[in-house]
Each structure stands twice: as C-alpha cells, then as structure tokens.
Coordinates of C-alpha atoms and ligand atoms in Angstrom, one line a residue:
X1 CA 10.3 -79.5 43.4
X2 CA 13.0 -77.9 41.2
X3 CA 10.9 -79.0 38.1
X4 CA 7.9 -77.4 39.7
X5 CA 9.8 -74.1 40.2
X6 CA 11.0 -74.1 36.6
X7 CA 7.4 -74.5 35.4
X8 CA 6.1 -71.9 37.8
X9 CA 8.8 -69.4 36.6
X10 CA 8.1 -70.1 33.0
X11 CA 4.3 -69.8 33.4
X12 CA 4.7 -66.7 35.6
X13 CA 6.9 -65.0 32.9
X14 CA 4.3 -65.7 30.2
X15 CA 1.5 -64.3 32.3
X16 CA 3.5 -61.2 33.1
X17 CA 4.3 -60.6 29.4
X18 CA 0.7 -61.0 28.4
X19 CA -0.7 -58.6 30.9
X20 CA -1.9 -55.7 28.8
X21 CA -2.8 -53.1 31.4
X22 CA -1.6 -52.1 34.9
X23 CA -4.9 -53.5 36.3
X24 CA -4.3 -56.9 34.7
X25 CA -0.7 -56.9 35.9
X26 CA -1.8 -56.3 39.5
X27 CA -4.0 -59.5 39.2
X28 CA -1.1 -61.4 37.8
X29 CA 1.1 -60.3 40.6
X30 CA -1.4 -61.6 43.2
X31 CA -1.8 -64.9 41.4
X32 CA 1.9 -65.7 41.1
X33 CA 3.4 -64.1 44.3
X34 CA 0.3 -63.8 46.6
X35 CA -0.8 -65.9 49.6
X36 CA -2.7 -68.3 47.4
X37 CA 0.0 -68.7 44.7
X38 CA 1.7 -72.0 43.9
X39 CA 4.9 -70.5 45.2
X40 CA 3.3 -69.9 48.6
X41 CA 2.0 -73.4 48.7
X42 CA 5.4 -74.8 47.8
X43 CA 7.0 -72.7 50.5
X44 CA 4.7 -74.3 53.1
X45 CA 5.9 -77.7 51.9
X46 CA 9.6 -76.8 52.6
X47 CA 8.9 -77.6 56.2
X48 CA 8.5 -81.3 55.3
X49 CA 11.9 -81.5 53.8
X50 CA 15.2 -82.6 55.3
X51 CA 17.3 -79.6 56.4
X52 CA 19.8 -79.9 53.6
X53 CA 17.1 -80.2 50.9
X54 CA 15.2 -77.5 52.6
X55 CA 18.0 -75.0 52.3
X56 CA 18.6 -75.8 48.6
X57 CA 15.0 -75.7 47.7
X58 CA 14.4 -72.6 49.8
X59 CA 17.2 -70.8 48.0
X60 CA 15.9 -71.9 44.6
X61 CA 12.4 -70.8 45.6
X62 CA 13.5 -67.4 46.7
X63 CA 15.6 -66.9 43.5
X64 CA 12.5 -67.7 41.4
X65 CA 10.4 -65.3 43.5
X66 CA 12.8 -62.4 43.1
X67 CA 13.3 -63.0 39.4
X68 CA 9.5 -63.0 39.0
X69 CA 9.3 -59.8 41.1
X70 CA 11.9 -58.1 38.9
X71 CA 10.0 -59.2 35.7
X72 CA 6.8 -57.7 37.3
X73 CA 8.6 -54.4 38.0
X74 CA 10.0 -54.2 34.4
X75 CA 6.6 -54.9 33.0
X76 CA 4.9 -52.3 35.3
X77 CA 7.3 -49.6 34.0
X78 CA 6.7 -50.5 30.5
X79 CA 2.9 -50.4 31.0
X80 CA 3.1 -47.1 32.9
X81 CA 5.1 -45.5 30.1
X82 CA 2.6 -46.7 27.5
X83 CA -0.5 -45.6 29.4
X84 CA 1.0 -42.1 30.0
X85 CA 1.8 -41.7 26.3
X86 CA -1.7 -42.8 25.4
X87 CA -3.2 -40.4 27.8
X88 CA -1.1 -37.5 26.5
X89 CA -2.0 -38.2 22.9
X90 CA -5.7 -38.5 23.9
X91 CA -5.6 -35.2 25.8
X92 CA -3.6 -33.4 23.1
X93 CA -5.2 -30.2 21.7
X94 CA -4.0 -29.5 18.3
X95 CA -4.3 -25.8 18.0
X96 CA -2.5 -25.5 14.7
X97 CA -5.1 -27.7 13.0
X98 CA -7.9 -25.6 14.5
X99 CA -6.6 -22.4 12.9
X100 CA -5.8 -24.0 9.6
X101 CA -9.2 -25.5 9.2
X102 CA -11.3 -22.5 10.0
X103 CA -10.9 -20.2 7.0
X104 CA -11.0 -16.5 7.9
X105 CA -12.1 -13.7 5.7
X106 CA -10.2 -10.5 5.2
X107 CA -10.7 -7.0 3.9
X108 CA -11.6 -6.6 0.2
X109 CA -8.7 -5.6 -2.0
X110 CA -10.4 -2.2 -2.7
X111 CA -10.8 -1.5 1.0
X112 CA -7.2 -2.5 1.6
X113 CA -6.1 -0.1 -1.1
X114 CA -8.2 2.7 0.3
X115 CA -6.7 2.1 3.7
X116 CA -3.2 2.2 2.3
X117 CA -3.9 5.4 0.5
X118 CA -5.4 7.0 3.6
X119 CA -2.3 5.9 5.6
X120 CA 0.1 7.4 3.1
X121 CA -1.7 10.8 3.0
X122 CA -2.1 10.9 6.7
X123 CA 1.7 10.3 6.9
X124 CA 2.1 13.4 4.7
X125 CA 0.0 15.5 7.0
X126 CA -3.4 15.2 5.5
X127 CA -6.7 14.6 7.3
X128 CA -9.5 12.3 5.9
X129 CA -13.0 13.5 5.2
X130 CA -16.1 11.9 3.8
X131 CA -19.3 13.1 2.2
X132 CA -22.7 11.6 1.2
X133 CA -23.1 9.4 -1.9
X134 CA -26.5 10.9 -2.7
X135 CA -25.8 14.5 -3.6
X136 CA -27.5 17.6 -4.9
X137 CA -26.8 19.0 -8.3
X138 CA -25.3 22.0 -6.6
X139 CA -22.6 20.1 -4.7
X140 CA -21.8 17.7 -7.6
X141 CA -21.8 20.3 -10.4
X142 CA -22.8 23.9 -9.8
X143 CA -20.4 24.7 -6.9
X144 CA -17.7 23.1 -8.9
X145 CA -18.1 25.7 -11.6
X146 CA -20.3 23.5 -13.8
X147 CA -23.6 25.4 -14.2
X148 CA -26.7 23.8 -15.7
X149 CA -26.3 23.0 -19.4
X150 CA -22.6 23.5 -19.2
X151 CA -21.0 21.3 -21.9
X152 CA -18.6 19.8 -19.3
X153 CA -21.6 18.0 -17.8
X154 CA -21.1 15.5 -20.6
X155 CA -17.9 14.4 -18.9
X156 CA -20.0 12.6 -16.3
X157 CA -22.9 10.2 -17.2
X158 CA -25.1 10.9 -14.3
X159 CA -27.6 8.7 -12.4
X160 CA -30.4 10.7 -10.9
X161 CA -32.5 10.0 -7.9
X162 CA -36.3 10.6 -7.9
X163 CA -36.3 13.2 -5.2
X164 CA -37.3 16.9 -5.2
X165 CA -37.3 18.8 -8.5
X166 CA -36.4 16.8 -11.5
X167 CA -32.6 16.2 -11.8
X168 CA -31.9 18.1 -8.6
X169 CA -30.7 14.9 -6.7
X170 CA -28.2 12.4 -8.0
X171 CA -25.7 9.7 -7.1
X172 CA -22.4 11.6 -7.0
X173 CA -20.4 11.1 -10.1
X174 CA -17.1 11.9 -8.4
X175 CA -15.7 12.7 -5.0
X176 CA -15.1 16.3 -5.9
X177 CA -18.3 17.5 -4.2
X178 CA -16.7 16.5 -0.9
X179 CA -14.2 19.4 -1.5
X180 CA -17.1 21.8 -1.3
X181 CA -18.4 20.2 1.9
X182 CA -14.9 20.4 3.5
X183 CA -14.6 24.0 2.4
X184 CA -17.9 24.9 4.0
X185 CA -17.2 23.0 7.2
X186 CA -13.8 24.4 8.0
X187 CA -11.6 27.4 7.5
X188 CA -8.3 27.1 5.6
X189 CA -5.6 26.0 5.9
X190 CA -7.0 22.7 4.6
X191 CA -5.0 19.5 3.8
X192 CA -7.5 16.8 3.2
X193 CA -8.2 13.6 1.3
X194 CA -11.7 12.3 0.6
X195 CA -12.1 8.7 -0.4
X196 CA -15.5 7.1 -1.3
X197 CA -17.8 5.4 -3.7
X198 CA -19.0 7.1 -6.9
X199 CA -21.6 6.2 -9.6
X200 CA -21.8 6.7 -13.4
X201 CA -24.3 5.5 -16.0
X202 CA -21.7 3.3 -17.7
X203 CA -21.9 -0.3 -19.1
X204 CA -19.4 -2.5 -17.2
X205 CA -16.3 -3.6 -19.2
X206 CA -12.7 -4.3 -18.4
X207 CA -11.9 -0.7 -17.6
X208 CA -15.3 0.8 -16.6
X209 CA -17.8 0.0 -13.7
X210 CA -21.0 1.9 -13.0
X211 CA -20.0 1.9 -9.3
X212 CA -16.3 2.6 -8.4
X213 CA -14.1 4.4 -5.9
X214 CA -12.2 7.6 -6.0
X215 CA -9.9 9.5 -3.6
X216 CA -10.0 13.3 -3.8
X217 CA -7.3 15.6 -2.5
X218 CA -7.6 19.2 -1.5
X219 CA -5.1 21.7 -0.3
X220 CA -6.0 25.3 0.5
X221 CA -3.5 27.7 2.1
X222 CA -1.7 30.9 1.3
X223 CA 0.8 30.9 -1.5
X224 CA 0.1 27.4 -2.9
X225 CA 1.5 26.8 -6.4
X226 CA 1.5 24.2 -9.1
X227 CA 4.9 23.2 -7.8
X228 CA 3.3 22.1 -4.5
X229 CA 0.8 20.0 -6.5
X230 CA 3.6 18.3 -8.6
X231 CA 5.7 17.7 -5.5
X232 CA 2.9 16.2 -3.5
X233 CA 1.9 13.9 -6.3
X234 CA 5.5 12.8 -6.9
X235 CA 6.0 12.1 -3.2
X236 CA 2.8 10.1 -3.1
X237 CA 3.8 8.2 -6.3
X238 CA 7.1 7.0 -4.9
X239 CA 5.6 6.2 -1.5
X240 CA 2.8 4.1 -3.1
X241 CA 4.6 2.5 -6.0
X242 CA 8.2 2.6 -4.9
X243 CA 11.1 4.8 -5.8
X244 CA 11.5 3.7 -9.4
X245 CA 8.1 5.0 -10.5
X246 CA 7.7 8.7 -11.2
X247 CA 4.9 11.1 -12.1
X248 CA 4.3 13.8 -14.7
X249 CA 1.6 16.3 -15.3
X250 CA 0.0 16.8 -18.7
X251 CA -2.2 19.8 -19.6
X252 CA -5.9 19.0 -19.5
X253 CA -9.3 20.5 -18.7
X254 CA -11.5 20.3 -15.7
X255 CA -14.1 23.0 -14.9
X256 CA -13.1 23.2 -11.2
X257 CA -9.4 23.7 -11.7
X258 CA -7.3 26.2 -13.7
X259 CA -4.8 25.3 -14.9
X260 CA -5.8 21.6 -15.0
X261 CA -3.7 18.6 -15.7
X262 CA -3.8 14.8 -16.1
X263 CA -1.6 13.0 -13.6
X264 CA 0.4 10.1 -15.2
X265 CA 2.9 7.7 -13.7
X266 CA 5.6 5.5 -15.3
X267 CA 4.0 2.3 -16.5
X268 CA 4.5 -0.1 -13.6
X269 CA 4.6 -3.1 -15.9
X270 CA 7.4 -2.0 -18.2
X271 CA 8.7 0.9 -16.0
X272 CA 8.6 3.3 -19.0
X273 CA 10.1 1.4 -21.9
X274 CA 6.7 0.7 -23.6
X275 CA 4.3 -2.3 -23.4
X276 CA 0.8 -3.4 -24.1
X277 CA -0.6 -2.2 -20.8
X278 CA 0.5 1.4 -21.4
X279 CA -0.1 1.3 -25.2
X280 CA 3.6 1.7 -25.8
X281 CA 3.7 5.2 -24.3
X282 CA 5.5 4.2 -21.1
X283 CA 2.9 6.2 -19.1
X284 CA -0.3 5.3 -17.3
X285 CA -3.0 7.8 -16.6
X286 CA -4.1 7.9 -12.9
X287 CA -6.4 10.9 -12.6
X288 CA -7.0 14.6 -12.8
X289 CA -5.7 17.6 -10.9
X290 CA -5.1 21.3 -11.0
X291 CA -5.2 24.6 -9.2
X292 CA -8.6 25.3 -7.5
X293 CA -10.6 27.6 -9.8
X294 CA -11.5 31.1 -8.3
X295 CA -15.2 30.3 -9.0
X296 CA -15.0 27.3 -6.6
X297 CA -13.6 29.6 -3.9
X298 CA -16.4 32.1 -4.7
X299 CA -19.1 29.4 -4.3
X300 CA -18.0 28.8 -0.7
X301 CA -17.3 32.5 0.1
X302 CA -13.5 32.3 0.2
X303 CA -11.5 35.2 -1.2
X304 CA -9.5 33.9 -4.2
X305 CA -7.1 36.8 -3.8
X306 CA -6.2 35.5 -0.3
X307 CA -6.4 31.8 -0.7
X308 CA -4.8 29.5 -3.2
X309 CA -5.1 25.7 -3.5
X310 CA -4.7 22.6 -5.5
X311 CA -6.9 19.5 -5.9
X312 CA -6.6 16.1 -7.4
X313 CA -8.8 13.0 -7.8
X314 CA -8.1 9.5 -9.0
X315 CA -9.6 6.0 -9.1
X316 CA -8.9 3.6 -6.2
X317 CA -10.0 0.5 -8.1
X318 CA -7.7 1.3 -11.0
X319 CA -4.8 1.8 -8.6
X320 CA -5.5 -1.6 -7.0
X321 CA -5.5 -3.2 -10.5
X322 CA -2.2 -1.6 -11.5
X323 CA -0.5 -2.6 -8.3
X324 CA -1.4 -6.2 -8.6
X325 CA -1.3 -6.6 -12.4
X326 CA -5.1 -7.4 -12.7
X327 CA -6.4 -6.9 -16.2
X328 CA -10.2 -6.6 -15.7
X329 CA -11.9 -4.2 -13.2
X330 CA -15.0 -6.6 -13.1
X331 CA -12.9 -9.2 -11.3
X332 CA -13.0 -7.0 -8.2
X333 CA -16.8 -7.3 -7.9
X334 CA -17.6 -10.8 -9.3
X335 CA -16.9 -12.0 -5.7
X336 CA -15.2 -15.2 -6.7
X337 CA -13.5 -16.3 -3.5
X338 CA -10.6 -17.9 -5.4
X339 CA -9.8 -14.5 -6.8
X340 CA -10.4 -12.4 -3.7
X341 CA -8.4 -14.6 -1.3
X342 CA -5.2 -13.9 -3.2
X343 CA -5.0 -10.5 -1.8
Ligands
DAH1 N1 -13.5 14.7 -10.5 C1 -12.7 14.4 -11.6 C2 -13.3 13.1 -12.3 O1 -14.0 12.4 -11.7 C3 -11.3 14.1 -11.3 C4 -10.6 15.3 -10.8 C5 -9.9 16.1 -11.7 C6 -10.6 15.7 -9.5 C7 -9.3 17.3 -11.3 C8 -10.0 16.9 -9.1 C9 -9.3 17.6 -10.0 O2 -10.0 17.3 -7.8 O3 -8.7 18.8 -9.6 O4 -13.1 13.0 -13.5

C-alpha cells in the first residue's frame, strides 16, 4: 500500500504540474482527490486491514492527500496569476502608440508668423483689420497719392483682372490699400495692423515670389510724430526678435508717406558685425514706413491740419525666413512635408 501511495503522489504531482489552465487543473483535482480517484479506492480498502496497519496506512494516506491538496493550491495560484496577467495585457489600450502613429498637421509657418505678429501688435494696443485681395486702381494707387501715369507706379509690377474698364481692377500689390479702407470705415484715433496676401508680376527666385504676404500698420491721432513711429518699430523689433536686435530708419521714398523711410534691423545672423546674409552691412531691410502724406488724408476727407499719423508695411514671409535662417523664399510654398513639419 505504501508503494501505491508513493506512486499515486508522484503521478499526482506530475499531473498537477502539467495542468496548463485553471480548467485543466479542476479536472486534475477531481481525478486525484475525487470520489473515483485511486486514493478514494485505497481508502475503502483500509477497512480490510488490521487495526495497527490501518492506522499507519490511514496516516500515510491522509499525508499524501494533504500534500497533493497543497500542491494543487500552489498550482492554482500560479495559474490565476498568469491568467490575470494575460488578460491585462490583452485588454491593454496603448494610447501613447495611438498618438504617435497618427501624424497631425499644424499651421503653416507663414500663418504662424502672421499670428505671432498680430499677437504682438494687439499686445501693443493695435486692432487687426483686413481688406479684399482684388482691389480697384483707386484704393491700390490713386488714394495712396499715386495718380495714373505717376512714375512711382513702376515700383509695383501689377497683375490686372479683366473686369470693368481696362486696368481699373487688379490684384493688390501691397496691403497699403487697406489703410484707405480703415480710414473710410472709422474715425481716428486709429491704431491698426492689416495683414494679408499680395500679388506682383514677378518671376520667383530665392527672394521674390509673385504671391506673398505683408503686414501694414497705421496710426492716426493728434500730435503723432516720427518719434512715435521709431519708438513703435523699436518696441516691435525687440518683442519679435529679442532684446539684442535693434532697428533704424533710413531716408527713402514712398508716395503715400512724407517723410518716408526704410526700416532696418540688426542682422539676426551676425547681430551687426557683418556677414553674407546682410552683405557685410550688419543690417537687414524689413520694410517701408513714414508719416502719412497729407494727400492720403485728403483722399478720405480727413483734415491734415488736425490729424497726423504714421504707417509702415513689411513682408511676413521674409520675416519668417529671417527668424528661422531659411535661405530661399520658394521653400515656403514647395509644400515639401519634410520642410514644413520642422516648424
Ligand atoms: N506698401 C509698400 C510696399 O509694398 C510698403 C510701405 C512703405 C508701406 C511705406 C507703408 C509705408 O505703409 O508707409 O512696398
């Protein structure tokens, strides 16, 4: 009988160890400890033994039974742990992978730049206005003190639209006509910036595009001087480029301002010491500006004796180029995702 018990325990342990699931283990438990198990049969035989033998064999049998029960419990815990771990990993939702895999787009660098410019000027107390891209000759030129056949028209290579009288309708060559629309729509004081797309009959190269973006500025109030213009542009320059970059005004000519100036900033590559980007001058040209011409006030019916103002206009695309050290304007509109996704 003792030999039988040893074999039963040995086989029982092997079956317990090889049960791979909780279901299987339940079957094993019934087979080795249940009513029809060998142990149960042996137990019935105890009755045929002499009392002394019966006690010894009974103790041995119970010991085997409880060791097998303990082995079953250990294996059950092991399998429970394993099945729980497997269920957790099957049900796991990996959200990080989801966000990494789905590539999301973002605003174009030029749009980002325009938004930043608007934010900066809003922070300085300006409002934002917009005007149409298809304009009349009057808004784009005449009201800005550029009458027909004025030699200054040569400053803008104009694209005309076939509409109305010949050359009466055009794609705006600058954002300056929005100055006129703002002056017509509201009474001074005016502190406005006007961003938007503009068009010129130009062949694309590293520094020219036939379609580009400008931001116009207009201030009209009483007692506005050139000092307000210089101070505003200097404040804008350090806000946009950082405190180490400064601005300067250089005499120039525009029909709609008098006096007129070019607005330069310290070269952001060399910070003024001279390099290839700035042609060794230490300065980069950003745009034009000046004091609003009395004829512009007259065109919208404002008294130039009462009102004074300054205006400025510069290229948004060029500004984006400078800030990020890009050397070719055309990169902005080639739409190569590898380029665009860097910004
Ligand atoms: N409209 C000019 C251009 O596109 C830039 C400009 C110069 C705008 C002087 C202004 C200004 O408002 O005052 O070349």
